[in-house]
Tab-separated table of C-alpha atoms in Angstrom:
chain	number	residue	atom	x	y	z
A	41	MET	CA	3.035	14.378	-0.003
A	42	PHE	CA	0.236	14.989	2.517
A	43	LYS	CA	1.515	13.932	5.903
A	44	PHE	CA	1.801	14.659	9.607
A	45	ASN	CA	3.623	13.234	12.626
A	46	LEU	CA	2.398	11.657	15.846
A	47	LYS	CA	4.824	11.389	18.750
A	48	ALA	CA	4.399	9.073	21.733
A	49	GLY	CA	7.009	8.235	24.353
A	50	GLY	CA	9.805	9.898	22.398
A	51	LYS	CA	9.010	7.935	19.213
A	52	THR	CA	7.614	9.609	16.105
A	53	VAL	CA	5.406	7.939	13.499
A	54	CYS	CA	4.746	9.745	10.212
A	55	LEU	CA	1.360	9.209	8.551
A	56	ASP	CA	1.880	9.856	4.829
A	57	PHE	CA	-1.276	10.012	2.675
A	58	ARG	CA	-1.912	10.124	-1.046
A	59	ASN	CA	-4.521	12.858	-0.846
A	60	ARG	CA	-5.156	16.003	1.135
A	61	TRP	CA	-8.715	15.305	2.318
A	62	LEU	CA	-7.705	12.064	4.007
A	63	ARG	CA	-4.718	13.746	5.662
A	64	ASP	CA	-6.942	16.585	6.878
A	65	ASN	CA	-9.585	14.147	8.132
A	66	MET	CA	-7.078	12.145	10.160
A	67	LEU	CA	-5.283	15.290	11.336
A	68	GLU	CA	-8.559	16.488	12.841
A	69	TYR	CA	-9.221	13.053	14.343
A	70	PHE	CA	-5.866	13.073	16.157
A	71	MET	CA	-6.255	16.746	17.122
A	72	GLY	CA	-3.233	17.909	15.138
A	73	GLN	CA	0.399	17.059	14.618
A	74	ASN	CA	2.431	16.899	17.812
A	75	SER	CA	5.998	16.522	16.505
A	76	ASP	CA	8.298	18.020	13.883
A	77	ALA	CA	10.982	15.398	14.541
A	78	ALA	CA	12.299	13.064	11.875
A	79	PRO	CA	10.071	9.974	11.988
A	80	ASP	CA	11.249	6.682	13.436
A	81	VAL	CA	8.702	4.836	11.286
A	82	ARG	CA	6.700	6.000	8.274
A	83	LEU	CA	3.270	4.678	7.258
A	84	LYS	CA	2.487	5.380	3.597
A	85	ILE	CA	-1.279	5.040	3.342
A	86	ARG	CA	-3.515	4.766	0.303
A	87	LEU	CA	-7.145	3.751	-0.076
A	88	MET	CA	-8.439	0.695	-1.916
A	89	ASP	CA	-11.451	0.817	-4.208
A	90	ARG	CA	-14.562	1.703	-2.222
A	91	SER	CA	-16.506	-1.006	-4.068
A	92	THR	CA	-14.505	-3.699	-2.246
A	93	GLU	CA	-16.958	-5.414	0.084
A	94	ILE	CA	-16.160	-5.667	3.784
A	95	ASP	CA	-18.355	-7.996	5.811
A	96	ILE	CA	-17.132	-7.065	9.262
A	97	VAL	CA	-14.584	-4.787	10.900
A	98	PRO	CA	-12.428	-6.902	13.248
A	99	ASP	CA	-11.826	-5.690	16.791
A	100	SER	CA	-8.119	-6.437	16.476
A	101	LEU	CA	-5.534	-5.634	13.828
A	102	PHE	CA	-3.173	-7.842	15.834
A	103	HIS	CA	-5.012	-11.169	16.041
A	104	SER	CA	-6.537	-10.881	12.558
A	105	LYS	CA	-3.214	-10.095	10.882
A	106	ARG	CA	-1.953	-12.808	8.525
A	107	ARG	CA	1.174	-13.314	6.449
A	108	ASP	CA	0.720	-12.700	2.715
A	109	GLY	CA	3.896	-13.351	0.720
A	110	ASP	CA	6.493	-10.922	2.038
A	111	GLY	CA	3.777	-8.688	3.483
A	112	PHE	CA	0.566	-9.045	5.447
A	113	THR	CA	-3.192	-8.840	5.150
A	114	ILE	CA	-5.868	-8.167	7.743
A	115	GLU	CA	-8.691	-10.689	7.977
A	116	GLY	CA	-11.569	-9.583	5.801
A	117	GLY	CA	-9.189	-7.868	3.365
A	118	MET	CA	-9.674	-4.402	4.831
A	119	MET	CA	-5.931	-3.774	5.016
A	120	SER	CA	-2.834	-5.148	3.350
A	121	GLY	CA	0.726	-3.956	3.537
A	122	LYS	CA	4.429	-4.534	3.630
A	123	TYR	CA	7.080	-3.203	5.985
A	124	THR	CA	10.598	-2.535	4.717
A	125	PRO	CA	12.999	-2.324	7.701
A	126	GLU	CA	15.810	-0.719	5.698
A	127	ARG	CA	13.559	2.214	4.833
A	128	LYS	CA	11.658	2.106	8.149
A	129	THR	CA	8.549	2.388	5.998
A	130	ALA	CA	5.301	0.444	5.749
A	131	GLU	CA	3.171	0.735	2.630
A	132	LEU	CA	-0.497	0.207	3.495
A	133	LEU	CA	-3.597	-0.271	1.358
A	134	ILE	CA	-6.711	0.222	3.481
A	135	HIS	CA	-10.461	0.200	3.015
A	136	PRO	CA	-12.114	3.662	3.422
A	137	VAL	CA	-14.325	2.318	6.234
A	138	LEU	CA	-11.272	2.286	8.506
A	139	VAL	CA	-10.785	6.047	8.341
A	140	GLU	CA	-14.284	7.390	7.663
A	141	THR	CA	-16.229	5.866	10.573
A	142	SER	CA	-15.829	5.038	14.249
A	143	ALA	CA	-13.610	2.178	13.016
A	144	SER	CA	-10.824	4.761	13.058
A	145	ARG	CA	-10.184	3.496	16.574
A	146	VAL	CA	-9.385	0.114	15.016
A	147	PHE	CA	-7.154	1.801	12.417
A	148	GLU	CA	-5.160	3.290	15.318
A	149	GLN	CA	-3.886	-0.200	16.076
A	150	ILE	CA	-1.568	-0.143	13.067
A	151	ILE	CA	-0.043	3.022	14.558
A	152	TYR	CA	0.429	1.188	17.857
A	153	GLN	CA	2.336	-1.446	15.882
A	154	ALA	CA	4.463	1.266	14.292
A	155	TYR	CA	5.236	2.561	17.799
A	156	VAL	CA	6.288	-0.963	18.854
A	157	THR	CA	8.569	-1.137	15.795
A	158	ALA	CA	10.069	2.261	16.617
A	159	CYS	CA	10.783	1.155	20.211
A	160	GLY	CA	12.310	-2.203	19.266
A	161	GLU	CA	13.570	-4.094	22.312
A	162	SER	CA	12.900	-1.067	24.521
A	163	TYR	CA	9.131	-1.514	24.141
A	164	GLY	CA	9.150	-3.624	27.300
A	165	SER	CA	10.108	-0.535	29.297
A	166	MET	CA	7.711	1.821	27.438
A	167	PRO	CA	4.545	-0.246	26.921
A	168	LEU	CA	1.205	1.057	25.723
A	169	VAL	CA	-1.554	0.257	28.197
A	170	HIS	CA	-5.329	0.207	27.666
A	171	SER	CA	-6.086	2.623	30.479
A	172	SER	CA	-7.219	6.022	31.628
A	173	GLY	CA	-4.520	8.372	32.812
A	174	VAL	CA	-4.945	11.327	35.164
A	175	ILE	CA	-2.361	13.716	36.592
A	176	LYS	CA	-3.265	15.240	39.957
A	177	ASP	CA	-0.909	17.347	42.085
A	178	SER	CA	2.020	16.423	39.795
A	179	ARG	CA	1.452	12.683	40.286
A	180	GLY	CA	0.199	10.187	37.723
A	181	TYR	CA	-2.678	7.739	38.258
A	182	LEU	CA	-3.323	4.856	35.880
A	183	PHE	CA	-6.806	3.272	35.800
A	184	VAL	CA	-7.139	-0.162	34.208
A	185	GLY	CA	-9.798	-2.830	33.857
A	186	ALA	CA	-11.559	-5.114	31.449
A	187	SER	CA	-13.969	-3.699	28.867
A	188	GLU	CA	-16.779	-1.675	30.500
A	189	ALA	CA	-14.939	-1.601	33.834
A	190	GLY	CA	-15.200	2.182	33.884
A	191	LYS	CA	-11.976	3.620	32.430
A	192	SER	CA	-13.795	6.365	30.517
A	193	THR	CA	-16.126	6.960	33.465
A	194	ALA	CA	-13.178	7.425	35.825
A	195	ALA	CA	-11.654	9.908	33.379
A	196	ALA	CA	-14.913	11.846	33.004
A	197	LEU	CA	-15.217	12.057	36.807
A	198	SER	CA	-11.709	13.534	37.020
A	199	SER	CA	-12.397	16.791	35.193
A	200	ASP	CA	-10.916	18.836	38.043
A	201	TYR	CA	-7.516	17.360	37.176
A	202	LYS	CA	-5.409	16.789	34.066
A	203	ILE	CA	-6.846	13.939	31.990
A	204	ILE	CA	-4.223	12.665	29.547
A	205	ASN	CA	-6.323	9.879	27.982
A	206	ASP	CA	-9.217	7.521	28.606
A	207	GLU	CA	-7.966	4.659	26.424
A	208	ILE	CA	-4.192	4.425	25.762
A	209	CYS	CA	-1.341	5.617	27.986
A	210	ILE	CA	2.352	4.770	28.323
A	211	ALA	CA	3.817	3.329	31.508
A	212	ASP	CA	7.439	4.431	31.274
A	213	LEU	CA	9.752	2.111	33.209
A	214	SER	CA	12.935	3.263	31.500
A	215	ASN	CA	14.127	5.430	34.403
A	216	SER	CA	14.583	4.873	38.127
A	217	GLU	CA	11.150	6.382	38.828
A	218	PRO	CA	8.269	4.992	36.696
A	219	GLU	CA	6.237	7.640	34.871
A	220	LEU	CA	2.789	7.997	33.376
A	221	VAL	CA	3.095	9.439	29.840
A	222	SER	CA	0.384	10.713	27.494
A	223	THR	CA	-0.205	9.561	23.923
A	224	PRO	CA	-1.984	11.230	20.986
A	225	PHE	CA	-4.072	8.096	20.372
A	226	ASN	CA	-7.825	7.566	20.806
A	227	GLY	CA	-8.755	10.650	18.835
A	228	LEU	CA	-12.440	10.394	19.794
A	229	TYR	CA	-11.671	11.671	23.303
A	230	ARG	CA	-11.469	15.415	22.813
A	231	ILE	CA	-10.592	16.827	26.241
A	232	LYS	CA	-7.292	15.045	26.858
A	233	GLU	CA	-4.058	16.942	27.473
A	234	SER	CA	-0.453	15.941	26.918
A	235	GLY	CA	1.922	15.496	29.823
A	236	SER	CA	3.782	13.131	32.107
A	237	ALA	CA	4.236	12.621	35.838
A	238	PRO	CA	5.704	10.110	38.298
A	239	LEU	CA	3.385	7.093	38.412
A	240	ALA	CA	1.883	6.987	41.902
A	241	GLY	CA	-0.255	3.892	41.432
A	242	ILE	CA	-2.196	1.534	39.195
A	243	PHE	CA	-5.883	1.207	40.035
A	244	ILE	CA	-7.896	-1.812	38.918
A	245	LEU	CA	-11.447	-0.566	38.536
A	246	LYS	CA	-14.483	-2.273	40.002
A	247	LYS	CA	-17.947	-0.692	39.861
A	248	ALA	CA	-19.625	-0.806	43.258
A	249	ALA	CA	-22.230	0.839	45.471
A	250	GLU	CA	-19.570	2.465	47.662
A	251	HIS	CA	-16.043	3.767	47.177
A	252	GLY	CA	-13.226	1.645	48.567
A	253	ILE	CA	-9.622	0.772	47.975
A	254	VAL	CA	-7.390	-2.166	48.866
A	255	PRO	CA	-3.816	-3.000	47.823
A	256	VAL	CA	-3.500	-6.115	45.661
A	257	SER	CA	-0.562	-8.332	44.736
A	258	GLY	CA	0.256	-11.732	43.297
A	259	ALA	CA	-0.737	-13.328	40.008
A	260	THR	CA	-4.261	-11.909	39.662
A	261	PRO	CA	-3.365	-8.235	39.042
A	262	ILE	CA	-0.416	-9.261	36.861
A	263	LYS	CA	-2.654	-11.304	34.570
A	264	LEU	CA	-5.254	-8.542	34.335
A	265	ILE	CA	-2.692	-5.834	33.591
A	266	ALA	CA	-0.946	-8.089	31.042
A	267	SER	CA	-4.250	-8.480	29.203
A	268	GLN	CA	-4.503	-4.673	28.942
A	269	LEU	CA	-1.059	-4.193	27.377
A	270	ILE	CA	-0.761	-3.575	23.648
A	271	PRO	CA	1.038	-6.695	22.360
A	272	PRO	CA	4.764	-6.365	21.553
A	273	VAL	CA	4.052	-6.851	17.845
A	274	GLY	CA	5.580	-4.484	15.294
A	275	VAL	CA	4.069	-3.309	12.034
A	276	GLY	CA	5.846	-6.040	10.066
A	277	ASP	CA	5.338	-8.763	12.691
A	278	PHE	CA	2.633	-11.274	13.581
A	279	MET	CA	1.189	-12.488	16.872
A	280	GLN	CA	3.089	-15.444	18.324
A	281	SER	CA	2.231	-17.614	21.321
A	282	GLU	CA	5.197	-16.218	23.235
A	283	ASP	CA	3.966	-12.629	22.883
A	284	TYR	CA	1.539	-13.054	25.791
A	285	LEU	CA	4.404	-14.364	27.923
A	286	LYS	CA	6.247	-11.127	27.119
A	287	GLN	CA	3.164	-9.199	28.243
A	288	ILE	CA	3.210	-11.149	31.519
A	289	ASP	CA	6.881	-10.215	32.003
A	290	ILE	CA	6.156	-6.529	31.364
A	291	ALA	CA	3.149	-6.582	33.710
A	292	SER	CA	5.209	-8.331	36.404
A	293	GLU	CA	7.862	-5.615	36.249
A	294	LEU	CA	5.195	-2.918	36.302
A	295	CYS	CA	3.550	-4.444	39.385
A	296	ARG	CA	6.933	-4.837	41.074
A	297	ARG	CA	7.789	-1.174	40.691
A	298	VAL	CA	4.397	0.536	41.036
A	299	PRO	CA	1.800	0.019	43.804
A	300	VAL	CA	-1.367	-1.695	42.577
A	301	TYR	CA	-4.810	-1.299	44.140
A	302	GLU	CA	-8.340	-2.485	43.536
A	303	LEU	CA	-10.511	0.617	43.408
A	304	SER	CA	-14.225	0.129	44.015
A	305	PHE	CA	-16.165	3.181	42.862
A	306	ARG	CA	-19.600	4.488	42.092
A	307	LYS	CA	-20.394	7.151	39.531
A	308	ASP	CA	-19.186	10.245	41.369
A	309	PRO	CA	-15.752	11.819	41.910
A	310	GLY	CA	-15.661	10.763	45.558
A	311	PHE	CA	-13.279	7.928	44.696
A	312	TRP	CA	-10.506	10.520	44.716
A	313	LYS	CA	-11.027	10.858	48.482
A	314	VAL	CA	-10.088	7.216	49.015
A	315	ILE	CA	-7.119	7.548	46.661
A	316	GLU	CA	-5.920	10.525	48.688
A	317	ARG	CA	-5.852	8.366	51.809
A	318	ILE	CA	-3.189	6.086	50.374
A	319	SER	CA	-1.372	8.927	48.564
A	320	ASP	CA	-0.675	10.971	51.711
């Protein structure tokens, strides 16, 4: 009854709530609806009793997801649900803490899973990447790294250009020329813009005293980039040992088709000068 759509990479997920205040709260968090298209997947969301005790909010709704009958539960009992493929609908029961606090960023992960479900087998060519994305002079730049590597810092230092996200972007490999594509996710970052552009390079971030850039290849960047991909696990699926191998395959294809560099940078926008050297 109270719903809105989020579109990413041509796929639309409908968030369908039982009450208006929760819809309005999440609509503000995601900075508004961005699609009127018929949804590819629908998430019907209702809240469990607030008195239910939650000891800890897990970092991952992927690794803490467990089978429960013909549905699933999230470790700690903060979410349970069931996905019905014929209806393309998941019914979710969630604890209020997931949508009333900063844990909303964890809640987003069930929407990532809905996106994976909507993509199906094509997810491998449209993966979600933990990354910052910037468009400069009609070219896309993807910044990746482990936690605290500086993805948000790199985005903040790129205010002269078009920042599409500082957390989740799409690397679109579905066409002859790879593209960087925005997503509506990570609603805490308020200055992002939507857009897409040919993907000029992937930059592995390394904090340093001076700016520098070197091309990298081989297994090391593939493994790092694979670890930053959202797993190919749909809303009704569970993590399997082979899922990381799929991430390695996706990362290998990404590194084959897009130049990869290690970008050393300090906390000023001068790193764009060294990027310009290899972009000319």
